[in-house]
């Protein structure tokens, strides 16, 4: 989970980014933006709240949803809707369009693979399509009998 340890370093960047998006600056918006800016994968609202709580910031889940909705409307946040009603959010500038769901554990793995992106773009071009956007979700099971051995947190 992202840490807000260097919040002072990122506060001015967060203020600038929120203002640039045309959204008025509030403490909840800055807090949520900072968490998402430091995240290395899309986060669920519960993950955002947990990170804020770990760093001494109290923000209700409804406030987090309100902030997320406003950022999505402003076009600076991407909503990744996943099976089983799970929604993940990431800054629009981050390229999280590739996703693997482990069917055995329910864990999500997010990729930002340039070679895969280029292959999809090439495929579209070769078949007469102009790619506007894409989202790829793969469901998979561990290939070994040891189960899902990757060290990531469940979502």
mmCIF file of C-alpha atoms in Angstrom:
data_model
loop_
_atom_site.group_PDB
_atom_site.id
_atom_site.type_symbol
_atom_site.label_atom_id
_atom_site.label_comp_id
_atom_site.label_asym_id
_atom_site.label_seq_id
_atom_site.Cartn_x
_atom_site.Cartn_y
_atom_site.Cartn_z
ATOM 1 C CA UNK A 1 0.000 0.000 0.000
ATOM 2 C CA UNK A 2 1.194 3.511 -0.702
ATOM 3 C CA UNK A 3 2.553 5.523 2.182
ATOM 4 C CA UNK A 4 1.919 9.153 2.921
ATOM 5 C CA UNK A 5 5.272 9.495 4.681
ATOM 6 C CA UNK A 6 6.486 12.052 2.143
ATOM 7 C CA UNK A 7 3.154 13.875 1.964
ATOM 8 C CA UNK A 8 4.801 17.305 2.260
ATOM 9 C CA UNK A 9 6.885 16.559 -0.840
ATOM 10 C CA UNK A 10 3.854 15.521 -2.837
ATOM 11 C CA UNK A 11 1.323 18.053 -1.545
ATOM 12 C CA UNK A 12 2.221 20.822 -3.984
ATOM 13 C CA UNK A 13 2.217 18.338 -6.870
ATOM 14 C CA UNK A 14 -1.196 17.058 -5.765
ATOM 15 C CA UNK A 15 -2.576 20.606 -5.477
ATOM 16 C CA UNK A 16 -1.286 21.421 -8.954
ATOM 17 C CA UNK A 17 -2.726 18.216 -10.449
ATOM 18 C CA UNK A 18 -6.139 18.678 -8.816
ATOM 19 C CA UNK A 19 -6.345 22.319 -9.939
ATOM 20 C CA UNK A 20 -5.205 21.400 -13.451
ATOM 21 C CA UNK A 21 -8.090 18.921 -13.591
ATOM 22 C CA UNK A 22 -10.488 21.788 -12.945
ATOM 23 C CA UNK A 23 -11.483 20.449 -9.544
ATOM 24 C CA UNK A 24 -11.445 22.631 -6.470
ATOM 25 C CA UNK A 25 -8.854 21.643 -3.888
ATOM 26 C CA UNK A 26 -10.112 20.097 -0.646
ATOM 27 C CA UNK A 27 -8.335 18.067 2.005
ATOM 28 C CA UNK A 28 -10.213 14.841 1.108
ATOM 29 C CA UNK A 29 -9.406 15.289 -2.601
ATOM 30 C CA UNK A 30 -5.730 15.891 -1.872
ATOM 31 C CA UNK A 31 -5.569 12.854 0.410
ATOM 32 C CA UNK A 32 -7.194 10.535 -2.144
ATOM 33 C CA UNK A 33 -5.102 11.966 -5.001
ATOM 34 C CA UNK A 34 -1.882 11.420 -3.036
ATOM 35 C CA UNK A 35 -2.728 7.777 -2.345
ATOM 36 C CA UNK A 36 -3.595 7.105 -5.999
ATOM 37 C CA UNK A 37 -0.514 8.958 -7.268
ATOM 38 C CA UNK A 38 1.730 6.737 -5.137
ATOM 39 C CA UNK A 39 -0.076 3.481 -5.955
ATOM 40 C CA UNK A 40 1.610 0.956 -8.197
ATOM 41 C CA UNK A 41 -1.715 -0.613 -9.163
ATOM 42 C CA UNK A 42 -5.382 0.422 -9.272
ATOM 43 C CA UNK A 43 -6.982 0.522 -5.828
ATOM 44 C CA UNK A 44 -10.417 -0.182 -4.459
ATOM 45 C CA UNK A 45 -12.044 2.451 -2.232
ATOM 46 C CA UNK A 46 -11.454 0.190 0.793
ATOM 47 C CA UNK A 47 -7.717 0.096 -0.047
ATOM 48 C CA UNK A 48 -7.627 3.889 -0.231
ATOM 49 C CA UNK A 49 -9.365 4.179 3.129
ATOM 50 C CA UNK A 50 -6.990 1.649 4.716
ATOM 51 C CA UNK A 51 -3.948 3.537 3.427
ATOM 52 C CA UNK A 52 -5.300 6.827 4.723
ATOM 53 C CA UNK A 53 -6.087 5.270 8.113
ATOM 54 C CA UNK A 54 -2.578 3.749 8.324
ATOM 55 C CA UNK A 55 -1.228 7.256 7.853
ATOM 56 C CA UNK A 56 -3.459 8.916 10.436
ATOM 57 C CA UNK A 57 -6.020 10.362 8.034
ATOM 58 C CA UNK A 58 -9.669 9.655 8.807
ATOM 59 C CA UNK A 59 -11.980 9.781 5.803
ATOM 60 C CA UNK A 60 -15.320 8.005 5.521
ATOM 61 C CA UNK A 61 -15.913 5.562 2.719
ATOM 62 C CA UNK A 62 -18.770 7.720 1.420
ATOM 63 C CA UNK A 63 -16.414 10.715 1.216
ATOM 64 C CA UNK A 64 -13.903 8.603 -0.689
ATOM 65 C CA UNK A 65 -16.592 7.496 -3.154
ATOM 66 C CA UNK A 66 -17.648 11.134 -3.619
ATOM 67 C CA UNK A 67 -14.061 12.183 -4.367
ATOM 68 C CA UNK A 68 -13.569 9.259 -6.756
ATOM 69 C CA UNK A 69 -16.788 10.067 -8.610
ATOM 70 C CA UNK A 70 -15.736 13.711 -9.018
ATOM 71 C CA UNK A 71 -12.290 12.725 -10.336
ATOM 72 C CA UNK A 72 -13.817 10.251 -12.819
ATOM 73 C CA UNK A 73 -16.218 12.969 -14.023
ATOM 74 C CA UNK A 74 -13.255 15.338 -14.473
ATOM 75 C CA UNK A 75 -11.496 12.705 -16.577
ATOM 76 C CA UNK A 76 -8.407 12.424 -14.368
ATOM 77 C CA UNK A 77 -9.265 9.059 -12.884
ATOM 78 C CA UNK A 78 -9.985 5.743 -14.581
ATOM 79 C CA UNK A 79 -12.611 3.395 -13.185
ATOM 80 C CA UNK A 80 -11.741 -0.237 -13.785
ATOM 81 C CA UNK A 81 -14.931 -2.281 -13.346
ATOM 82 C CA UNK A 82 -14.067 -5.913 -12.661
ATOM 83 C CA UNK A 83 -16.170 -9.069 -12.303
ATOM 84 C CA UNK A 84 -18.182 -9.564 -9.133
ATOM 85 C CA UNK A 85 -18.818 -5.841 -8.756
ATOM 86 C CA UNK A 86 -15.244 -4.942 -7.833
ATOM 87 C CA UNK A 87 -14.255 -1.441 -8.877
ATOM 88 C CA UNK A 88 -10.669 -0.265 -8.924
ATOM 89 C CA UNK A 89 -9.456 3.280 -9.554
ATOM 90 C CA UNK A 90 -6.217 4.677 -10.931
ATOM 91 C CA UNK A 91 -4.992 8.009 -12.201
ATOM 92 C CA UNK A 92 -5.839 8.291 -15.892
ATOM 93 C CA UNK A 93 -2.196 9.011 -16.704
ATOM 94 C CA UNK A 94 -1.199 5.556 -15.467
ATOM 95 C CA UNK A 95 -1.548 2.745 -17.983
ATOM 96 C CA UNK A 96 -3.381 -0.056 -16.159
ATOM 97 C CA UNK A 97 -5.380 -1.618 -18.966
ATOM 98 C CA UNK A 98 -4.203 -5.186 -18.536
ATOM 99 C CA UNK A 99 -5.469 -7.324 -15.714
ATOM 100 C CA UNK A 100 -5.211 -10.964 -14.672
ATOM 101 C CA UNK A 101 -7.671 -12.441 -12.185
ATOM 102 C CA UNK A 102 -6.643 -15.645 -10.403
ATOM 103 C CA UNK A 103 -9.770 -17.808 -10.387
ATOM 104 C CA UNK A 104 -8.541 -19.862 -7.433
ATOM 105 C CA UNK A 105 -7.739 -17.038 -5.019
ATOM 106 C CA UNK A 106 -9.613 -14.045 -6.464
ATOM 107 C CA UNK A 107 -6.405 -11.991 -6.436
ATOM 108 C CA UNK A 108 -5.958 -9.294 -9.054
ATOM 109 C CA UNK A 109 -2.691 -8.689 -10.896
ATOM 110 C CA UNK A 110 -2.294 -5.486 -12.896
ATOM 111 C CA UNK A 111 0.098 -5.154 -15.802
ATOM 112 C CA UNK A 112 1.447 -2.276 -17.828
ATOM 113 C CA UNK A 113 3.154 -4.265 -20.566
ATOM 114 C CA UNK A 114 4.290 -2.122 -23.501
ATOM 115 C CA UNK A 115 4.932 -5.122 -25.763
ATOM 116 C CA UNK A 116 1.355 -6.326 -25.228
ATOM 117 C CA UNK A 117 0.006 -2.822 -25.867
ATOM 118 C CA UNK A 118 2.003 -2.606 -29.107
ATOM 119 C CA UNK A 119 0.766 -6.041 -30.189
ATOM 120 C CA UNK A 120 -2.857 -4.951 -29.691
ATOM 121 C CA UNK A 121 -2.231 -1.689 -31.574
ATOM 122 C CA UNK A 122 -0.508 -3.582 -34.427
ATOM 123 C CA UNK A 123 -3.350 -6.094 -34.619
ATOM 124 C CA UNK A 124 -5.909 -3.297 -34.912
ATOM 125 C CA UNK A 125 -3.882 -1.502 -37.564
ATOM 126 C CA UNK A 126 -3.369 -4.715 -39.586
ATOM 127 C CA UNK A 127 -7.094 -5.394 -39.554
ATOM 128 C CA UNK A 128 -8.177 -1.886 -40.518
ATOM 129 C CA UNK A 129 -9.117 -0.553 -37.100
ATOM 130 C CA UNK A 130 -8.076 2.638 -35.362
ATOM 131 C CA UNK A 131 -7.640 1.829 -31.681
ATOM 132 C CA UNK A 132 -9.292 4.367 -29.403
ATOM 133 C CA UNK A 133 -8.813 2.503 -26.115
ATOM 134 C CA UNK A 134 -8.754 -1.002 -24.754
ATOM 135 C CA UNK A 135 -9.059 -3.015 -21.586
ATOM 136 C CA UNK A 136 -7.863 -6.590 -21.273
ATOM 137 C CA UNK A 137 -8.949 -8.939 -18.516
ATOM 138 C CA UNK A 138 -7.643 -12.480 -18.340
ATOM 139 C CA UNK A 139 -8.945 -15.134 -15.969
ATOM 140 C CA UNK A 140 -6.362 -17.739 -15.086
ATOM 141 C CA UNK A 141 -5.491 -20.497 -12.656
ATOM 142 C CA UNK A 142 -2.051 -21.237 -11.217
ATOM 143 C CA UNK A 143 -0.161 -23.667 -13.436
ATOM 144 C CA UNK A 144 1.453 -25.545 -10.555
ATOM 145 C CA UNK A 145 -0.100 -27.623 -7.792
ATOM 146 C CA UNK A 146 1.382 -25.245 -5.212
ATOM 147 C CA UNK A 147 -1.331 -22.696 -5.857
ATOM 148 C CA UNK A 148 -0.926 -18.981 -6.366
ATOM 149 C CA UNK A 149 2.608 -18.338 -5.126
ATOM 150 C CA UNK A 150 2.885 -14.652 -6.004
ATOM 151 C CA UNK A 151 3.347 -12.371 -3.027
ATOM 152 C CA UNK A 152 0.578 -9.823 -3.415
ATOM 153 C CA UNK A 153 -2.258 -8.740 -1.254
ATOM 154 C CA UNK A 154 -5.760 -10.076 -1.890
ATOM 155 C CA UNK A 155 -8.310 -7.614 -3.247
#
